[in-house]
mmCIF file of C-alpha atoms in Angstrom:
data_model
loop_
_atom_site.group_PDB
_atom_site.id
_atom_site.type_symbol
_atom_site.label_atom_id
_atom_site.label_comp_id
_atom_site.label_asym_id
_atom_site.label_seq_id
_atom_site.Cartn_x
_atom_site.Cartn_y
_atom_site.Cartn_z
ATOM 1 C CA MET A 1 74.608 97.110 110.577
ATOM 2 C CA LYS A 2 78.376 96.822 110.221
ATOM 3 C CA VAL A 3 79.724 97.568 106.716
ATOM 4 C CA THR A 4 83.346 97.355 105.570
ATOM 5 C CA PHE A 5 84.632 98.586 102.208
ATOM 6 C CA TYR A 6 87.897 97.036 100.946
ATOM 7 C CA SER A 7 89.873 98.776 98.231
ATOM 8 C CA ASN A 8 93.314 100.083 97.383
ATOM 9 C CA PHE A 9 94.216 103.423 98.988
ATOM 10 C CA LEU A 10 91.388 105.882 99.581
ATOM 11 C CA THR A 11 90.886 108.304 96.660
ATOM 12 C CA HIS A 12 89.156 111.676 96.523
ATOM 13 C CA HIS A 13 86.484 110.055 94.346
ATOM 14 C CA GLN A 14 85.560 107.625 97.161
ATOM 15 C CA VAL A 15 85.633 110.061 100.078
ATOM 16 C CA PRO A 16 82.120 111.597 99.661
ATOM 17 C CA PHE A 17 80.428 108.175 99.704
ATOM 18 C CA CYS A 18 82.515 107.021 102.670
ATOM 19 C CA LEU A 19 81.666 110.155 104.646
ATOM 20 C CA GLU A 20 77.958 109.621 103.991
ATOM 21 C CA MET A 21 78.234 106.015 105.151
ATOM 22 C CA GLN A 22 80.028 107.143 108.310
ATOM 23 C CA LYS A 23 77.224 109.673 108.994
ATOM 24 C CA ARG A 24 74.671 106.855 108.883
ATOM 25 C CA LEU A 25 76.617 104.031 110.508
ATOM 26 C CA GLY A 26 79.215 105.767 112.687
ATOM 27 C CA ASP A 27 81.932 103.365 113.865
ATOM 28 C CA ASN A 28 80.111 100.532 112.104
ATOM 29 C CA PHE A 29 81.544 101.740 108.795
ATOM 30 C CA LYS A 30 85.192 101.106 107.949
ATOM 31 C CA PHE A 31 87.309 101.506 104.828
ATOM 32 C CA VAL A 32 90.184 99.023 104.549
ATOM 33 C CA SER A 33 93.063 100.360 102.475
ATOM 34 C CA THR A 34 95.162 97.454 101.205
ATOM 35 C CA VAL A 35 98.097 99.230 99.530
ATOM 36 C CA LYS A 36 99.950 102.486 100.092
ATOM 37 C CA ILE A 37 99.155 105.283 97.650
ATOM 38 C CA PHE A 38 101.306 105.075 94.521
ATOM 39 C CA GLN A 39 104.204 107.509 94.335
ATOM 40 C CA TRP A 40 103.169 108.682 90.869
ATOM 41 C CA ARG A 41 99.862 109.888 92.302
ATOM 42 C CA LEU A 42 101.698 111.852 94.994
ATOM 43 C CA ASP A 43 103.923 113.294 92.260
ATOM 44 C CA LEU A 44 100.788 114.490 90.458
ATOM 45 C CA GLY A 45 99.678 116.360 93.575
ATOM 46 C CA PHE A 46 97.179 113.889 95.018
ATOM 47 C CA GLU A 47 96.938 113.733 98.806
ATOM 48 C CA ASP A 48 97.510 110.577 100.871
ATOM 49 C CA LEU A 49 93.975 110.342 102.282
ATOM 50 C CA ASP A 50 94.511 107.102 104.207
ATOM 51 C CA LYS A 51 95.837 109.058 107.193
ATOM 52 C CA LYS A 52 93.229 111.802 107.048
ATOM 53 C CA TYR A 53 90.104 109.878 108.098
ATOM 54 C CA ASP A 54 89.552 107.813 111.224
ATOM 55 C CA PHE A 55 87.374 105.251 109.427
ATOM 56 C CA VAL A 56 90.372 104.023 107.385
ATOM 57 C CA ILE A 57 92.175 100.806 108.402
ATOM 58 C CA ARG A 58 95.609 100.757 106.762
ATOM 59 C CA ALA A 59 96.065 96.993 106.406
ATOM 60 C CA TYR A 60 99.468 97.458 104.758
ATOM 61 C CA GLU A 61 100.960 99.411 107.656
ATOM 62 C CA ASN A 62 101.548 96.744 110.332
ATOM 63 C CA ASP A 63 100.395 93.316 111.452
ATOM 64 C CA GLU A 64 97.943 94.730 114.004
ATOM 65 C CA MET A 65 96.007 96.636 111.341
ATOM 66 C CA TYR A 66 96.236 93.684 108.947
ATOM 67 C CA GLN A 67 94.676 91.392 111.548
ATOM 68 C CA GLU A 68 91.954 93.976 112.250
ATOM 69 C CA ALA A 69 91.177 94.090 108.506
ATOM 70 C CA LYS A 70 90.995 90.302 108.431
ATOM 71 C CA LYS A 71 88.693 90.248 111.470
ATOM 72 C CA LEU A 72 86.364 92.828 109.915
ATOM 73 C CA ALA A 73 86.039 90.617 106.841
ATOM 74 C CA ILE A 74 84.559 87.871 108.989
ATOM 75 C CA GLU A 75 82.511 89.925 111.456
ATOM 76 C CA SER A 76 80.943 92.598 109.226
ATOM 77 C CA ASP A 77 77.310 92.210 108.187
ATOM 78 C CA VAL A 78 78.228 93.413 104.695
ATOM 79 C CA VAL A 79 81.530 93.661 102.877
ATOM 80 C CA ILE A 80 82.144 95.619 99.662
ATOM 81 C CA ILE A 81 85.208 94.392 97.804
ATOM 82 C CA GLY A 82 86.876 96.791 95.415
ATOM 83 C CA SER A 83 90.520 95.753 95.314
ATOM 84 C CA THR A 84 92.074 93.688 98.065
ATOM 85 C CA THR A 85 94.513 90.914 98.781
ATOM 86 C CA ASP A 86 92.426 87.745 98.470
ATOM 87 C CA GLU A 87 93.577 86.251 101.772
ATOM 88 C CA LEU A 88 91.831 89.086 103.643
ATOM 89 C CA ILE A 89 88.379 88.041 102.460
ATOM 90 C CA GLU A 90 88.854 84.325 101.672
ATOM 91 C CA GLU A 91 87.276 83.125 104.936
ATOM 92 C CA ARG A 92 84.255 85.341 104.436
ATOM 93 C CA LEU A 93 83.639 83.948 100.954
ATOM 94 C CA LYS A 94 83.953 80.391 102.265
ATOM 95 C CA MET A 95 81.299 81.237 104.876
ATOM 96 C CA ASP A 96 79.035 82.709 102.135
ATOM 97 C CA LYS A 97 78.320 85.889 104.094
ATOM 98 C CA LEU A 98 76.766 88.896 102.356
ATOM 99 C CA THR A 99 79.430 90.287 100.030
ATOM 100 C CA PHE A 100 79.407 92.700 97.097
ATOM 101 C CA ARG A 101 82.143 92.750 94.500
ATOM 102 C CA TYR A 102 82.715 96.286 93.163
ATOM 103 C CA ARG A 103 83.897 96.104 89.561
ATOM 104 C CA ALA A 104 83.696 97.977 86.259
ATOM 105 C CA ARG A 105 83.675 95.341 83.525
ATOM 106 C CA ILE A 106 85.532 92.274 82.306
ATOM 107 C CA PHE A 107 86.436 93.307 78.795
ATOM 108 C CA ILE A 108 88.966 96.031 79.533
ATOM 109 C CA PHE A 109 92.232 94.738 78.160
ATOM 110 C CA PRO A 110 95.003 97.386 78.108
ATOM 111 C CA ASP A 111 97.440 94.636 77.083
ATOM 112 C CA GLY A 112 95.195 93.332 74.303
ATOM 113 C CA PHE A 113 92.508 90.635 74.386
ATOM 114 C CA PHE A 114 94.664 87.613 73.592
ATOM 115 C CA ASN A 115 97.596 88.718 75.764
ATOM 116 C CA THR A 116 95.147 88.917 78.643
ATOM 117 C CA ILE A 117 93.253 85.655 78.252
ATOM 118 C CA LEU A 118 96.502 83.759 77.623
ATOM 119 C CA ASP A 119 98.096 85.212 80.768
ATOM 120 C CA LYS A 120 97.833 82.417 83.356
ATOM 121 C CA GLU A 121 98.228 84.746 86.338
ATOM 122 C CA LYS A 122 95.480 87.102 85.164
ATOM 123 C CA MET A 123 93.105 84.244 84.440
ATOM 124 C CA LYS A 124 93.914 82.691 87.816
ATOM 125 C CA LEU A 125 92.915 85.968 89.484
ATOM 126 C CA PHE A 126 89.733 86.149 87.429
ATOM 127 C CA TYR A 127 88.806 82.595 88.429
ATOM 128 C CA GLY A 128 89.453 83.246 92.112
ATOM 129 C CA ARG A 129 87.519 86.498 92.183
ATOM 130 C CA HIS A 130 84.505 85.727 90.012
ATOM 131 C CA ILE A 131 84.173 82.033 89.173
ATOM 132 C CA LYS A 132 85.318 80.099 92.246
ATOM 133 C CA TYR A 133 82.446 81.358 94.416
ATOM 134 C CA ARG A 134 79.872 81.881 91.660
ATOM 135 C CA LYS A 135 77.390 79.550 93.418
ATOM 136 C CA ASN A 136 77.417 81.606 96.609
ATOM 137 C CA LYS A 137 73.884 82.828 97.299
ATOM 138 C CA ASN A 138 75.164 85.915 99.104
ATOM 139 C CA LEU A 139 77.683 87.133 96.534
ATOM 140 C CA TYR A 140 76.510 90.137 94.486
ATOM 141 C CA LEU A 141 78.029 92.702 92.124
ATOM 142 C CA LEU A 142 78.048 96.498 92.295
ATOM 143 C CA CYS A 143 78.747 97.414 88.689
ATOM 144 C CA ALA A 144 80.618 100.680 88.098
ATOM 145 C CA ASN A 145 80.214 100.582 84.325
ATOM 146 C CA GLY A 146 77.272 100.729 81.949
ATOM 147 C CA TYR A 147 78.545 97.694 80.030
ATOM 148 C CA GLY A 148 79.729 95.504 82.906
ATOM 149 C CA ALA A 149 76.489 93.579 83.408
ATOM 150 C CA LYS A 150 76.566 92.383 79.806
ATOM 151 C CA ASP A 151 80.171 91.210 80.239
ATOM 152 C CA PHE A 152 79.541 89.251 83.426
ATOM 153 C CA ASN A 153 76.247 87.804 82.238
ATOM 154 C CA PHE A 154 77.987 86.550 79.087
ATOM 155 C CA PHE A 155 79.894 84.193 81.388
ATOM 156 C CA GLY A 156 76.793 83.371 83.425
ATOM 157 C CA LEU A 157 78.096 85.305 86.452
ATOM 158 C CA TYR A 158 76.046 87.230 89.034
ATOM 159 C CA LYS A 159 72.800 86.378 87.251
ATOM 160 C CA ASP A 160 70.028 88.645 88.548
ATOM 161 C CA LYS A 161 72.448 89.949 91.233
ATOM 162 C CA ILE A 162 74.000 93.022 89.562
ATOM 163 C CA TYR A 163 73.304 96.578 90.743
ATOM 164 C CA LYS A 164 74.184 99.981 89.289
ATOM 165 C CA TRP A 165 77.069 101.678 91.005
ATOM 166 C CA GLY A 166 79.934 104.010 90.108
ATOM 167 C CA TYR A 167 81.520 107.122 91.562
ATOM 168 C CA PHE A 168 79.662 109.722 93.597
ATOM 169 C CA LEU A 169 81.662 112.908 93.821
ATOM 170 C CA GLU A 170 81.294 115.879 96.088
ATOM 171 C CA THR A 171 78.848 118.180 94.321
ATOM 172 C CA ASN A 172 78.950 121.961 94.353
ATOM 173 C CA THR A 173 75.706 123.919 94.663
ATOM 174 C CA TYR A 174 75.281 126.779 92.210
ATOM 175 C CA ASP A 175 72.674 129.268 91.141
ATOM 176 C CA ILE A 176 72.582 127.275 87.921
ATOM 177 C CA ASP A 177 70.793 129.924 85.869
ATOM 178 C CA GLN A 178 73.414 132.507 86.823
ATOM 179 C CA LEU A 179 76.264 130.062 86.147
ATOM 180 C CA LEU A 180 74.897 129.320 82.688
ATOM 181 C CA GLU A 181 74.379 133.017 82.020
ATOM 182 C CA ASN A 182 78.036 133.657 82.875
ATOM 183 C CA LYS A 183 79.082 130.952 80.416
ATOM 184 C CA GLN A 184 77.048 132.558 77.642
ATOM 185 C CA ASN A 185 78.544 136.025 78.074
ATOM 186 C CA LYS A 186 81.774 135.326 76.222
ATOM 187 C CA GLU A 187 82.914 136.117 72.739
ATOM 188 C CA LYS A 188 84.087 132.567 71.991
ATOM 189 C CA SER A 189 82.577 129.178 72.777
ATOM 190 C CA GLU A 190 84.892 127.533 75.280
ATOM 191 C CA ILE A 191 85.445 123.792 74.980
ATOM 192 C CA ILE A 192 87.222 121.777 77.671
ATOM 193 C CA TRP A 193 88.896 118.350 77.625
ATOM 194 C CA VAL A 194 90.177 116.826 80.882
ATOM 195 C CA ALA A 195 92.127 113.561 80.793
ATOM 196 C CA ARG A 196 95.535 111.959 80.824
ATOM 197 C CA PHE A 197 97.418 112.337 77.559
ATOM 198 C CA ILE A 198 97.499 108.626 76.755
ATOM 199 C CA LYS A 199 96.470 106.552 73.759
ATOM 200 C CA TRP A 200 93.020 105.353 74.821
ATOM 201 C CA LYS A 201 91.957 108.844 75.968
ATOM 202 C CA HIS A 202 92.415 109.937 72.303
ATOM 203 C CA PRO A 203 93.764 113.496 72.608
ATOM 204 C CA GLU A 204 94.373 113.389 68.824
ATOM 205 C CA LEU A 205 90.601 113.702 68.306
ATOM 206 C CA VAL A 206 90.681 117.085 70.048
ATOM 207 C CA LEU A 207 93.216 118.314 67.507
ATOM 208 C CA LYS A 208 91.154 116.926 64.653
ATOM 209 C CA LEU A 209 88.094 118.721 66.002
ATOM 210 C CA ALA A 210 90.011 121.996 66.358
ATOM 211 C CA ARG A 211 91.425 121.704 62.853
ATOM 212 C CA ASN A 212 87.996 121.161 61.304
ATOM 213 C CA LEU A 213 86.248 123.843 63.345
ATOM 214 C CA LYS A 214 88.955 126.346 62.430
ATOM 215 C CA LYS A 215 88.602 125.524 58.721
ATOM 216 C CA GLN A 216 84.875 126.194 58.997
ATOM 217 C CA ASN A 217 85.471 129.543 60.741
ATOM 218 C CA TYR A 218 83.875 128.659 64.074
ATOM 219 C CA ASN A 219 84.658 131.019 66.947
ATOM 220 C CA PHE A 220 85.945 128.802 69.756
ATOM 221 C CA GLN A 221 88.755 128.060 72.194
ATOM 222 C CA ILE A 222 89.757 124.606 73.484
ATOM 223 C CA LYS A 223 91.532 124.017 76.790
ATOM 224 C CA MET A 224 93.197 120.652 77.410
ATOM 225 C CA LEU A 225 93.857 119.750 81.060
ATOM 226 C CA GLY A 226 96.028 116.855 82.192
ATOM 227 C CA THR A 227 99.393 115.253 81.674
ATOM 228 C CA GLY A 228 100.776 111.995 80.325
ATOM 229 C CA LYS A 229 103.126 110.312 77.865
ATOM 230 C CA LEU A 230 101.624 111.977 74.808
ATOM 231 C CA ILE A 231 101.542 115.565 76.039
ATOM 232 C CA ASP A 232 104.788 116.612 74.320
ATOM 233 C CA LYS A 233 103.674 115.022 71.051
ATOM 234 C CA VAL A 234 100.324 116.813 71.283
ATOM 235 C CA LYS A 235 102.091 120.148 71.841
ATOM 236 C CA LYS A 236 104.306 119.557 68.804
ATOM 237 C CA ASP A 237 101.316 118.573 66.678
ATOM 238 C CA ILE A 238 99.500 121.742 67.710
ATOM 239 C CA GLU A 239 102.494 123.736 66.456
ATOM 240 C CA LYS A 240 102.731 121.764 63.198
ATOM 241 C CA GLN A 241 99.031 122.066 62.471
ATOM 242 C CA ASP A 242 98.925 125.790 63.282
ATOM 243 C CA LEU A 243 96.409 125.376 66.110
ATOM 244 C CA LYS A 244 98.064 127.451 68.845
ATOM 245 C CA ASP A 245 95.461 130.176 68.435
ATOM 246 C CA VAL A 246 92.568 127.774 69.192
ATOM 247 C CA ILE A 247 94.050 125.190 71.604
ATOM 248 C CA GLU A 248 95.675 125.840 74.967
ATOM 249 C CA VAL A 249 97.386 122.893 76.657
ATOM 250 C CA VAL A 250 96.930 123.893 80.295
ATOM 251 C CA GLY A 251 98.654 120.764 81.584
ATOM 252 C CA GLN A 252 98.323 119.258 85.038
ATOM 253 C CA VAL A 253 95.906 121.082 87.328
ATOM 254 C CA PRO A 254 95.179 120.204 90.996
ATOM 255 C CA SER A 255 91.918 118.280 91.241
ATOM 256 C CA ASP A 256 90.222 121.000 93.296
ATOM 257 C CA GLU A 257 90.964 123.568 90.568
ATOM 258 C CA VAL A 258 89.652 121.517 87.642
ATOM 259 C CA LYS A 259 86.099 122.480 88.590
ATOM 260 C CA LYS A 260 86.932 126.187 88.117
ATOM 261 C CA TYR A 261 87.859 125.526 84.499
ATOM 262 C CA MET A 262 84.657 123.543 84.033
ATOM 263 C CA GLU A 263 82.588 126.373 85.529
ATOM 264 C CA GLU A 264 83.851 128.633 82.731
ATOM 265 C CA ALA A 265 83.477 126.140 79.883
ATOM 266 C CA ASP A 266 80.453 125.897 77.610
ATOM 267 C CA ILE A 267 81.132 122.409 76.264
ATOM 268 C CA PHE A 268 82.902 119.372 77.692
ATOM 269 C CA ILE A 269 84.137 116.639 75.358
ATOM 270 C CA GLY A 270 84.895 113.098 76.549
ATOM 271 C CA THR A 271 86.865 111.135 73.951
ATOM 272 C CA SER A 272 87.986 108.053 75.948
ATOM 273 C CA ASP A 273 87.218 104.633 74.496
ATOM 274 C CA SER A 274 85.950 101.489 76.259
ATOM 275 C CA ASN A 275 89.098 101.299 78.400
ATOM 276 C CA GLU A 276 87.524 104.087 80.487
ATOM 277 C CA GLY A 277 86.028 102.054 83.321
ATOM 278 C CA TRP A 278 84.017 105.007 84.639
ATOM 279 C CA GLY A 279 85.207 108.541 83.829
ATOM 280 C CA ALA A 280 84.581 110.790 86.836
ATOM 281 C CA VAL A 281 85.137 113.871 84.649
ATOM 282 C CA ILE A 282 81.589 113.283 83.380
ATOM 283 C CA ASN A 283 80.222 113.703 86.926
ATOM 284 C CA GLU A 284 82.349 116.815 87.419
ATOM 285 C CA SER A 285 81.429 118.500 84.154
ATOM 286 C CA MET A 286 77.713 117.785 84.702
ATOM 287 C CA ASN A 287 77.948 119.395 88.128
ATOM 288 C CA ALA A 288 79.525 122.469 86.503
ATOM 289 C CA GLY A 289 76.652 122.821 84.006
ATOM 290 C CA CYS A 290 78.652 121.956 80.881
ATOM 291 C CA ALA A 291 76.931 120.783 77.724
ATOM 292 C CA ILE A 292 78.534 117.376 77.301
ATOM 293 C CA VAL A 293 79.528 115.464 74.177
ATOM 294 C CA ALA A 294 80.897 112.078 75.251
ATOM 295 C CA ASN A 295 81.861 108.816 73.630
ATOM 296 C CA GLU A 296 79.146 106.300 74.501
ATOM 297 C CA LYS A 297 81.875 103.699 75.237
ATOM 298 C CA MET A 298 82.944 105.517 78.414
ATOM 299 C CA GLY A 299 81.751 103.453 81.372
ATOM 300 C CA SER A 300 79.759 106.174 83.141
ATOM 301 C CA VAL A 301 77.925 107.428 80.060
ATOM 302 C CA PRO A 302 75.044 104.875 79.972
ATOM 303 C CA PHE A 303 74.299 105.568 83.650
ATOM 304 C CA LEU A 304 74.625 109.366 83.554
ATOM 305 C CA ILE A 305 73.917 110.727 80.063
ATOM 306 C CA GLN A 306 70.520 110.645 78.378
ATOM 307 C CA ASP A 307 71.192 111.621 74.781
ATOM 308 C CA ASN A 308 69.721 114.992 73.782
ATOM 309 C CA ILE A 309 68.284 115.456 77.301
ATOM 310 C CA ASN A 310 71.214 116.136 79.640
ATOM 311 C CA GLY A 311 74.052 115.756 77.139
ATOM 312 C CA PHE A 312 75.064 114.243 73.821
ATOM 313 C CA THR A 313 76.625 110.844 73.197
ATOM 314 C CA TYR A 314 78.404 109.731 70.057
ATOM 315 C CA LYS A 315 79.696 106.567 68.403
ATOM 316 C CA LYS A 316 82.064 107.911 65.734
ATOM 317 C CA TYR A 317 84.156 111.048 65.361
ATOM 318 C CA ASN A 318 81.943 112.673 62.700
ATOM 319 C CA GLU A 319 78.963 112.444 65.024
ATOM 320 C CA MET A 320 81.002 114.084 67.786
ATOM 321 C CA GLU A 321 82.012 116.964 65.534
ATOM 322 C CA ASP A 322 78.445 117.515 64.331
ATOM 323 C CA LYS A 323 77.144 117.689 67.887
ATOM 324 C CA VAL A 324 79.854 120.109 69.007
ATOM 325 C CA LYS A 325 79.007 122.377 66.064
ATOM 326 C CA LYS A 326 75.324 122.151 66.928
ATOM 327 C CA LEU A 327 76.094 123.312 70.465
ATOM 328 C CA ILE A 328 78.325 126.180 69.311
ATOM 329 C CA ASP A 329 75.530 127.358 67.016
ATOM 330 C CA ASP A 330 72.736 127.101 69.589
ATOM 331 C CA LYS A 331 73.136 128.873 72.950
ATOM 332 C CA GLU A 332 69.704 127.779 74.144
ATOM 333 C CA LEU A 333 70.538 124.138 73.496
ATOM 334 C CA ARG A 334 73.770 124.502 75.485
ATOM 335 C CA LYS A 335 71.794 126.061 78.302
ATOM 336 C CA LYS A 336 69.158 123.315 78.265
ATOM 337 C CA LEU A 337 71.642 120.441 78.299
ATOM 338 C CA GLY A 338 73.850 122.128 80.890
ATOM 339 C CA LYS A 339 70.952 122.773 83.264
ATOM 340 C CA ASN A 340 69.579 119.244 82.885
ATOM 341 C CA ALA A 341 73.050 117.813 83.486
ATOM 342 C CA TYR A 342 73.438 119.857 86.677
ATOM 343 C CA GLU A 343 70.008 118.833 87.970
ATOM 344 C CA PHE A 344 70.608 115.159 87.251
ATOM 345 C CA ILE A 345 73.973 114.959 89.011
ATOM 346 C CA THR A 346 72.852 116.991 92.052
ATOM 347 C CA GLU A 347 69.430 115.370 92.456
ATOM 348 C CA LYS A 348 69.821 111.769 91.269
ATOM 349 C CA TRP A 349 73.486 110.737 91.465
ATOM 350 C CA THR A 350 74.932 111.985 94.743
ATOM 351 C CA SER A 351 76.915 110.291 97.508
ATOM 352 C CA SER A 352 73.979 110.876 99.875
ATOM 353 C CA ILE A 353 71.525 109.096 97.576
ATOM 354 C CA ALA A 354 74.041 106.305 97.012
ATOM 355 C CA ALA A 355 74.471 105.758 100.769
ATOM 356 C CA ASP A 356 70.702 105.777 101.404
ATOM 357 C CA ASN A 357 70.020 103.358 98.553
ATOM 358 C CA ILE A 358 72.817 100.911 99.331
ATOM 359 C CA ILE A 359 71.816 100.679 102.994
ATOM 360 C CA LYS A 360 68.204 99.998 101.922
ATOM 361 C CA LEU A 361 69.472 97.274 99.600
ATOM 362 C CA PHE A 362 71.654 95.694 102.304
ATOM 363 C CA ASP A 363 68.798 95.807 104.820
ATOM 364 C CA GLY A 364 66.400 94.198 102.341
ATOM 365 C CA ILE A 365 68.731 91.313 101.584
ATOM 366 C CA ILE A 366 69.663 90.717 105.245
ATOM 367 C CA ASN A 367 66.025 90.755 106.383
ATOM 368 C CA LYS A 368 64.740 88.898 103.308
ATOM 369 C CA LYS A 369 62.300 91.641 102.336
ATOM 370 C CA GLU A 370 61.757 93.057 98.869
ATOM 371 C CA VAL A 371 63.304 96.470 98.265
ATOM 372 C CA VAL A 372 62.759 98.111 94.890
ATOM 373 C CA ILE A 373 65.050 100.978 93.974
ATOM 374 C CA PRO A 374 63.584 102.083 90.636
ATOM 375 C CA ASP A 375 66.602 103.924 89.207
ATOM 376 C CA GLY A 376 69.963 105.412 90.074
ATOM 377 C CA PRO A 377 72.570 104.039 92.492
ATOM 378 C CA ALA A 378 71.885 100.485 93.760
ATOM 379 C CA SER A 379 69.022 99.910 91.332
ATOM 380 C CA LYS A 380 69.074 96.541 89.607
ATOM 381 C CA GLU A 381 71.109 96.396 86.409
ATOM 382 C CA LYS A 382 70.003 94.032 83.640
#
């Protein structure tokens, strides 16, 4: 079976899955990178991974690689389309060969709903990518968002052809009981927030939480990791609100060091709204045994978090605050949720499981045999 995955540049979030696919398929797996890594990502310390792995075809580099990428689109048994220039895969779609779109959801509008639907170029892209070939029997959707199926089905797209997907990060193996014991042996409850300091990540809610917890004499410390447009404003607001003793703005941290902070934290809070297509920090904090309190609108939350079993979800701020307080007050509850989170992410949502399941799904469709994946990656989404 020959499988080709088209996307922008290769990211560290995609590498574990790609490596697992290469283990199973060898040279029959390729990743086509369609654009060079953005300079702002390099400035933040991210590595250009396109040149690190031999399974990557850099279609943007020269005409020879571009033509190879175009050839793979026609010859591969299966193609996964994340982001790509449409001309690379147009012939394949016309031939109605087995193809999976890889998307989060439709209703993510950073520019506002009306500005988006009235934008002719954006709607032209949407038509070409999701409507033009909607009658293709061999066009499916891998949905990297717990709300995406509802969005696409609203428009009558990919009916009964949507499967759960997402991000499958490299997981660390811990003695989870010892890790959780280490977390407990601290004077203060440590809360961590990891995100860009931008509007829809809602860093202001972290300050509100700190302000209220401090008023109620809770013993805690919050660390905020990341950078972004709002970081200077957040720092000034921390000063104004007299929160320097309970909030530390750590700033930008290399991705491989973020996990160390999570290993020390008791509680992880995810405050992003529905603009968060996935939210890989949920995977990472689960792997590190954190007790999680996350906005249910984050794309990964419906797939990864079972409320009151391996984490907490919330709809409104007050519910978030109540659940954080509950966790600060109850060490055993923190331990229970943290352990369940670790077990879920290391046993049910790994790159290895994702590769096994997706190959089973591909094989079933190609050979016209029923394959039932009951839950997890590549299971049918309704």
